PDB file of C-alpha atoms in Angstrom:
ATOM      1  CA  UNK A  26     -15.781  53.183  43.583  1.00  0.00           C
ATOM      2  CA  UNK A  27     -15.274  51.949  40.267  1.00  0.00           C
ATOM      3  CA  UNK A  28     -16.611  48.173  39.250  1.00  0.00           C
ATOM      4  CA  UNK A  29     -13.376  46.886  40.074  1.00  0.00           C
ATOM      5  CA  UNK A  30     -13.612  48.302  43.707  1.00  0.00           C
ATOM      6  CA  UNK A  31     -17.461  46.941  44.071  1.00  0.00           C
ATOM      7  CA  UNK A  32     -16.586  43.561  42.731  1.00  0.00           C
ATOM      8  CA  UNK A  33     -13.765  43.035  45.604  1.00  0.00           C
ATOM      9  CA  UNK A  34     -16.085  44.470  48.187  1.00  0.00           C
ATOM     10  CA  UNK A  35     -18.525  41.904  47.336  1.00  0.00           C
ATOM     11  CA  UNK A  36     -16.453  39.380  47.275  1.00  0.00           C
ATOM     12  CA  UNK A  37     -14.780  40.241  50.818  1.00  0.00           C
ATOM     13  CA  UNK A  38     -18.198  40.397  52.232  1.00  0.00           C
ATOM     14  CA  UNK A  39     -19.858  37.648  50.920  1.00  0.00           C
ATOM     15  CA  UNK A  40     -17.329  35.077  51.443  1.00  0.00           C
ATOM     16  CA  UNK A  41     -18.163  35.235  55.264  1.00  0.00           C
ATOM     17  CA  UNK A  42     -21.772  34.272  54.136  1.00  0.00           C
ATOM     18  CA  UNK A  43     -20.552  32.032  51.129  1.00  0.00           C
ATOM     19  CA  UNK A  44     -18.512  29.988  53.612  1.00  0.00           C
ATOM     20  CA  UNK A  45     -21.211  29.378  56.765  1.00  0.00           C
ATOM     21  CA  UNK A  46     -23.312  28.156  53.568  1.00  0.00           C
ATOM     22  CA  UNK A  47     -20.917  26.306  52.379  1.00  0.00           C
ATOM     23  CA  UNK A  48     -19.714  25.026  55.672  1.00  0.00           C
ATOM     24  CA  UNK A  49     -23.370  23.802  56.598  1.00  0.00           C
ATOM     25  CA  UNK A  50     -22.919  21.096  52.982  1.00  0.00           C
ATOM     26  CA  UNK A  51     -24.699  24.025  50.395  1.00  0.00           C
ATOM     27  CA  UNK A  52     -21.596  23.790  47.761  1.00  0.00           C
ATOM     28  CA  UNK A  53     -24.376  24.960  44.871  1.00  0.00           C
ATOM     29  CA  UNK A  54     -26.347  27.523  46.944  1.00  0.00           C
ATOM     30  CA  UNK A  55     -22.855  29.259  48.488  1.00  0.00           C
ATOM     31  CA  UNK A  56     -21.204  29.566  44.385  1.00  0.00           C
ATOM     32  CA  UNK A  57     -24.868  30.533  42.614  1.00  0.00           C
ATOM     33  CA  UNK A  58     -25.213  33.341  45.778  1.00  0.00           C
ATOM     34  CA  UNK A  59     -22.083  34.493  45.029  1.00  0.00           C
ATOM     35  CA  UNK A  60     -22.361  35.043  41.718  1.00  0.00           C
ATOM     36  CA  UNK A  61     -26.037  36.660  42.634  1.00  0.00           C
ATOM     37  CA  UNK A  62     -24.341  38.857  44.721  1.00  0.00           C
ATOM     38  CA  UNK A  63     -21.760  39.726  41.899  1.00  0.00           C
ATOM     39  CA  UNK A  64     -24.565  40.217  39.164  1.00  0.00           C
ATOM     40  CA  UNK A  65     -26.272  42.889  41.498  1.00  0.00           C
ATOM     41  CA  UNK A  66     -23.494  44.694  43.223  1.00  0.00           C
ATOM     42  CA  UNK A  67     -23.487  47.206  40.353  1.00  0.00           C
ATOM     43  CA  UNK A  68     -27.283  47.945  40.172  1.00  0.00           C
ATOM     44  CA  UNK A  69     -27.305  51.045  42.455  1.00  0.00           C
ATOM     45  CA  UNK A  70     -25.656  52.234  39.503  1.00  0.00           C
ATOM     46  CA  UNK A  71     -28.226  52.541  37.419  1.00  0.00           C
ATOM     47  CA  UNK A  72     -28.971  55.491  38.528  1.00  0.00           C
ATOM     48  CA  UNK A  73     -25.799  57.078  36.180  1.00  0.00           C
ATOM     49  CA  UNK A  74     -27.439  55.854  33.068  1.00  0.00           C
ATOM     50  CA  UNK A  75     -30.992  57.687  34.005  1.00  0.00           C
ATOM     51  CA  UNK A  76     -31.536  61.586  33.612  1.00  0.00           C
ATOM     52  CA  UNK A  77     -34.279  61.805  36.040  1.00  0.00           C
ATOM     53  CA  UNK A  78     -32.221  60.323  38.842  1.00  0.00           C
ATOM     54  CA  UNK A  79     -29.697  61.731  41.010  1.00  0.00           C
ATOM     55  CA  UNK A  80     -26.488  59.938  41.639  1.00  0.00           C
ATOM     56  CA  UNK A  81     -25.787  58.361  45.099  1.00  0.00           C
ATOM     57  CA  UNK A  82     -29.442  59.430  45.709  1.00  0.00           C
ATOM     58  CA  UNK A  83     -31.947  57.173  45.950  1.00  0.00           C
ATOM     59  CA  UNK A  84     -30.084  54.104  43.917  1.00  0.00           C
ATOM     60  CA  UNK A  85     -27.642  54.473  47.055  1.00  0.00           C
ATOM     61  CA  UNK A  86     -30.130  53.075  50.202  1.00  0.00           C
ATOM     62  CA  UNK A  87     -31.195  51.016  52.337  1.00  0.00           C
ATOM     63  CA  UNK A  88     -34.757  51.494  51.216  1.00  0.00           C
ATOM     64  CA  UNK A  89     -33.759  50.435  47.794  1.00  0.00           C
ATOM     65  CA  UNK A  90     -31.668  47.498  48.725  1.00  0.00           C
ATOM     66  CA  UNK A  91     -34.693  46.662  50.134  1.00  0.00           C
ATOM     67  CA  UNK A  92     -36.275  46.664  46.796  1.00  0.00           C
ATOM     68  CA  UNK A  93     -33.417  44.498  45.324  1.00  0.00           C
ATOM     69  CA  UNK A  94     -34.087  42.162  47.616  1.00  0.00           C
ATOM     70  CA  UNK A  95     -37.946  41.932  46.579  1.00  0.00           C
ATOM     71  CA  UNK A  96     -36.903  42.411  43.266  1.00  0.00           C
ATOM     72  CA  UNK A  97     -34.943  39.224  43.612  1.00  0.00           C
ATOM     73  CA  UNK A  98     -37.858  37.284  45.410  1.00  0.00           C
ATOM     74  CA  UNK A  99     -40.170  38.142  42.239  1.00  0.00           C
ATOM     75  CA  UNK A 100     -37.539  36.821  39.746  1.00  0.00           C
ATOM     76  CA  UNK A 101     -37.693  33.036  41.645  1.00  0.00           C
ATOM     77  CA  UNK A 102     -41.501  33.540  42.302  1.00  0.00           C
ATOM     78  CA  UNK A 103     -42.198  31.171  39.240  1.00  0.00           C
ATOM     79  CA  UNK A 104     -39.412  28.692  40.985  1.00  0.00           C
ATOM     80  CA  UNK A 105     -40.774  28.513  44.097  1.00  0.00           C
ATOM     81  CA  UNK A 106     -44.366  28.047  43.178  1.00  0.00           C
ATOM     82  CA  UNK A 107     -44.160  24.289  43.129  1.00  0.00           C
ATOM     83  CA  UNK A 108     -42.326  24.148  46.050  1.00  0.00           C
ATOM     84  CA  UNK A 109     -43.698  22.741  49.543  1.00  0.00           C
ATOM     85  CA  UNK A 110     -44.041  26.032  51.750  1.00  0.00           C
ATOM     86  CA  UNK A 111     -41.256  25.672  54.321  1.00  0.00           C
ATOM     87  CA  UNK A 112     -39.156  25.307  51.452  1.00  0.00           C
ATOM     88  CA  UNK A 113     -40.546  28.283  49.411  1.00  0.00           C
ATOM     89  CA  UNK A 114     -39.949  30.570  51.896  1.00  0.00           C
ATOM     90  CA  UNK A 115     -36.699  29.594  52.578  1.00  0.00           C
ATOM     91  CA  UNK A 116     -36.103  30.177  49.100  1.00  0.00           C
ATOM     92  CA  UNK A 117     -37.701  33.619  49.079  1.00  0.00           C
ATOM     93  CA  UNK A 118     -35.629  34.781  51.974  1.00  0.00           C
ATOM     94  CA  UNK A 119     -32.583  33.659  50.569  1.00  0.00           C
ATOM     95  CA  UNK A 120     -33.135  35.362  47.179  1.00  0.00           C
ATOM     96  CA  UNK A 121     -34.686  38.452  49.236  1.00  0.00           C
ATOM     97  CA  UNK A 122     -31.286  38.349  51.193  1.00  0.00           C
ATOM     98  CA  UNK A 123     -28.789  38.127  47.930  1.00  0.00           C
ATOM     99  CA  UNK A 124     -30.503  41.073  46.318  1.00  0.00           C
ATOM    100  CA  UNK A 125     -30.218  43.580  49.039  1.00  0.00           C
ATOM    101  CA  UNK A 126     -26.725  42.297  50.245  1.00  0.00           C
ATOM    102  CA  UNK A 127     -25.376  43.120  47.209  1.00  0.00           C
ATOM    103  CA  UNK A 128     -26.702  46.676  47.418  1.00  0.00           C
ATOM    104  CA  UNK A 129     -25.350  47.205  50.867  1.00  0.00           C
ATOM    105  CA  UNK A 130     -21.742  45.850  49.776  1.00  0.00           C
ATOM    106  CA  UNK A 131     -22.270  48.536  46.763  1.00  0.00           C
ATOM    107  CA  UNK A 132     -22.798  50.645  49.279  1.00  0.00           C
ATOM    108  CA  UNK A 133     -19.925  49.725  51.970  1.00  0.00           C
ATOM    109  CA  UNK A 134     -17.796  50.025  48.686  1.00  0.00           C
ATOM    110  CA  UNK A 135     -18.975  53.560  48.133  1.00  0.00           C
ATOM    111  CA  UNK A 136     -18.234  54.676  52.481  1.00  0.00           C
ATOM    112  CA  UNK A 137     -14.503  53.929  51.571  1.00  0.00           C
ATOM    113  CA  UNK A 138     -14.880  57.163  49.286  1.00  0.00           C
ATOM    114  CA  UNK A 139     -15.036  60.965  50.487  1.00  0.00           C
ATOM    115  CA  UNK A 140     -18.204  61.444  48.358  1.00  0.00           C
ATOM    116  CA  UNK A 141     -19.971  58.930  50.591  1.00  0.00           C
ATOM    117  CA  UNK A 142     -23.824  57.425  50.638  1.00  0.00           C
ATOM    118  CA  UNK A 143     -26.782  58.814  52.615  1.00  0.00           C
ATOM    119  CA  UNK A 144     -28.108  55.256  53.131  1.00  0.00           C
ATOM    120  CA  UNK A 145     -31.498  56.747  54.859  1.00  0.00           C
ATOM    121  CA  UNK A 146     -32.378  59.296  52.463  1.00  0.00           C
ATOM    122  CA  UNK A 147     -35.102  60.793  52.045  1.00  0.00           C
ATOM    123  CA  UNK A 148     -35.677  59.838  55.976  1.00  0.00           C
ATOM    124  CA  UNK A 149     -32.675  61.767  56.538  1.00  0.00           C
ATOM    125  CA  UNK A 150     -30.042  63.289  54.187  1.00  0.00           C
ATOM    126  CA  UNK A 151     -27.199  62.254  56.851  1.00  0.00           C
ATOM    127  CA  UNK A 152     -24.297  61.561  54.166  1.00  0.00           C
ATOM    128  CA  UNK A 153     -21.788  58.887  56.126  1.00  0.00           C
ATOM    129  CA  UNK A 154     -18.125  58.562  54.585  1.00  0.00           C
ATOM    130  CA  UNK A 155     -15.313  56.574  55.645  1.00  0.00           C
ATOM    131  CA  UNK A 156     -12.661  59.172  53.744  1.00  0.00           C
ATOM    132  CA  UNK A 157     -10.510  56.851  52.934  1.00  0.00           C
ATOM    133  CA  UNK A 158      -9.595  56.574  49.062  1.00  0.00           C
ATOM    134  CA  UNK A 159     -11.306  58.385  46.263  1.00  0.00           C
ATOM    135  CA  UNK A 160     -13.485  56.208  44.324  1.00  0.00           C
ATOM    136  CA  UNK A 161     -11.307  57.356  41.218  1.00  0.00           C
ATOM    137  CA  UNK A 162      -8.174  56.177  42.296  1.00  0.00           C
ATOM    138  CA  UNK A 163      -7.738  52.655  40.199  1.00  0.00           C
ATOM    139  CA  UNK A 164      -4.951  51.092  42.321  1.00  0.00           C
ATOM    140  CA  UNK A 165      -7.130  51.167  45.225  1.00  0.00           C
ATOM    141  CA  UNK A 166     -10.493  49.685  42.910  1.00  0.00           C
ATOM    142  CA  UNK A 167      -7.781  46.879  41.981  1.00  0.00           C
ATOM    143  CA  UNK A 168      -6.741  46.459  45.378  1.00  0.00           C
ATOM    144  CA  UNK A 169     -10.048  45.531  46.352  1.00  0.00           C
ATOM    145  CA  UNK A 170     -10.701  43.538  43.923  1.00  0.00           C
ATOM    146  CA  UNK A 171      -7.635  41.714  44.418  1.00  0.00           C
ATOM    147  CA  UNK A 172      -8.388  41.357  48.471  1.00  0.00           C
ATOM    148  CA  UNK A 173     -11.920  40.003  47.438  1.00  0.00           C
ATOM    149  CA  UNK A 174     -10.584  37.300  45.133  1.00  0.00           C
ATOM    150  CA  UNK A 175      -7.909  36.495  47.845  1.00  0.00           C
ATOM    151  CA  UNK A 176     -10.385  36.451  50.952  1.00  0.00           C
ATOM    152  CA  UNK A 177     -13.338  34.517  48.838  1.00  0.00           C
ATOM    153  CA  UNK A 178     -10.434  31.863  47.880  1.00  0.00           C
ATOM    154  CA  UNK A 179      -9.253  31.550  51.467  1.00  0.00           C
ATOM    155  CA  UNK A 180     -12.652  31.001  52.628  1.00  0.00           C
ATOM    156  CA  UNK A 181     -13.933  28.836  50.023  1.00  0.00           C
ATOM    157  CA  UNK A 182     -10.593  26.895  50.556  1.00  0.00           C
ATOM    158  CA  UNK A 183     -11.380  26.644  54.497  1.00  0.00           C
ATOM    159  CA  UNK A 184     -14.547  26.188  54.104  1.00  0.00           C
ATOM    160  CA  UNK A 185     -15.314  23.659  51.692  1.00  0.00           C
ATOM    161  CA  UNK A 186     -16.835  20.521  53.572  1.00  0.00           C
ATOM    162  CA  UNK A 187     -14.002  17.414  53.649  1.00  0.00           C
ATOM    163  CA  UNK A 188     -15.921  15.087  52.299  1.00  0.00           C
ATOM    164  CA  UNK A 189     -17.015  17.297  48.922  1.00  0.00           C
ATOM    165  CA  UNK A 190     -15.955  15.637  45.759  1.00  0.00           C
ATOM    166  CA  UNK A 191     -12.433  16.603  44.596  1.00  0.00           C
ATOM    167  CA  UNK A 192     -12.759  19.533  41.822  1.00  0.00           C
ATOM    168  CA  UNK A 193     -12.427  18.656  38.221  1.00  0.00           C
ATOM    169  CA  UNK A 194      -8.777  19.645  37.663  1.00  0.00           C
ATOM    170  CA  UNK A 195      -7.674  17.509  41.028  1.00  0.00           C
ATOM    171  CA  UNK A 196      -9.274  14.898  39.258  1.00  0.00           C
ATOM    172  CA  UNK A 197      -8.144  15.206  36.348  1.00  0.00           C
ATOM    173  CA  UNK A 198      -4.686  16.212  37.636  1.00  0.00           C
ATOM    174  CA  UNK A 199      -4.648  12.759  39.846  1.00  0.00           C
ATOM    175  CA  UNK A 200      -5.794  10.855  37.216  1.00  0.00           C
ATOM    176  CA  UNK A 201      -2.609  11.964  34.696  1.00  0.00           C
ATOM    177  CA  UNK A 202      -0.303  11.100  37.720  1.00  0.00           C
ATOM    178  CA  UNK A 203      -1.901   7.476  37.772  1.00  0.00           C
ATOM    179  CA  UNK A 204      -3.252   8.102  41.285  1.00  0.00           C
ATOM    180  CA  UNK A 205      -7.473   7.623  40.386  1.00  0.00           C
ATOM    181  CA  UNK A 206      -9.774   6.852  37.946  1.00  0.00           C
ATOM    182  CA  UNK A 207     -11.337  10.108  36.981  1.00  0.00           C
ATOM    183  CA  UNK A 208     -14.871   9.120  37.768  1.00  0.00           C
ATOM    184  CA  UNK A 209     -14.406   8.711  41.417  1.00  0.00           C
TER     185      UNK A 209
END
């Protein structure tokens, strides 16, 4: 898929996590992990933009979502330092989980496509495909990226706890209809 196609496949797939975060009171951890997830979601990639690497090879598994993930941990490793130790690895795992789910929605992005991923290579070079659009097609990258946005906003709309403060623009909005005070 295109980055169009990998964006909306993030999305899709990360607003089921994004809202059982969000739904447990983590507003901040459920929109930064999101846009974690959307940072990332492209870095399999990489391997287009290096000679010595074959594409949908080794950029395109398991093994090196895997190394997203620890990526990830090594970027908060500073962060977490002066954190109590419950709390640092809690942190670790969550940054260990945002890096390698955005590989594997890269990945489920790039089933959808005849070309496939062999998400076990070098283990095994069984190539898995879906065969259901070609990853050139741009109405279908849009598509997807258009379903992601729609299915993150439905979920962040049922999601987000009842008693969260009211966005900026509701207040805002309330406050030029004479409703509130804009502080709340």
């Amino acid at each position: 898929m295109f980055p169009p196609g990998h964006y909306g496949m993030a999305l899709a797939l990360y607003a089921v996590v994004g809202a059982l975060v969000l739904r447990r009171g983590y507003v901040r951890d459920a929109l930064s992990g999101g846009a974690i997830v959307l940072a990332y979601t492209l870095f399999p990639d990489v391997d287009g933009k290096l000679e010595f690497v074959v594409h949908r090879g080794v950029t395109h598994t398991l093994w090196f979502a895997a190394a997203v993930g620890l990526f990830c941990v090594l970027v908060v490793a500073s962060d977490l330092r002066g954190r109590s130790g419950r709390s640092a690895v809690a942190g670790a795992c969550w940054a260990f989980f945002l890096g390698s789910f955005a590989v594997v929605a890269h990945l489920a992005a790039d089933l959808l496509n005849p070309w496939g991923v062999m998400p076990f290579y070098p283990v095994t070079p069984a190539l898995y495909s879906l065969d259901v659009v070609r990853a050139t097609n741009p109405a279908a990258n849009y598509a997807m990226l258009a379903g992601g946005l729609c299915i993150g906003a439905t979920a962040w709309t049922l999601a987000h706890p009842a008693g969260a403060r009211a966005s900026l623009a509701m207040r805002l909005y309330r406050r030029l209809r004479g409703e509130v005070a804009v502080a709340e």
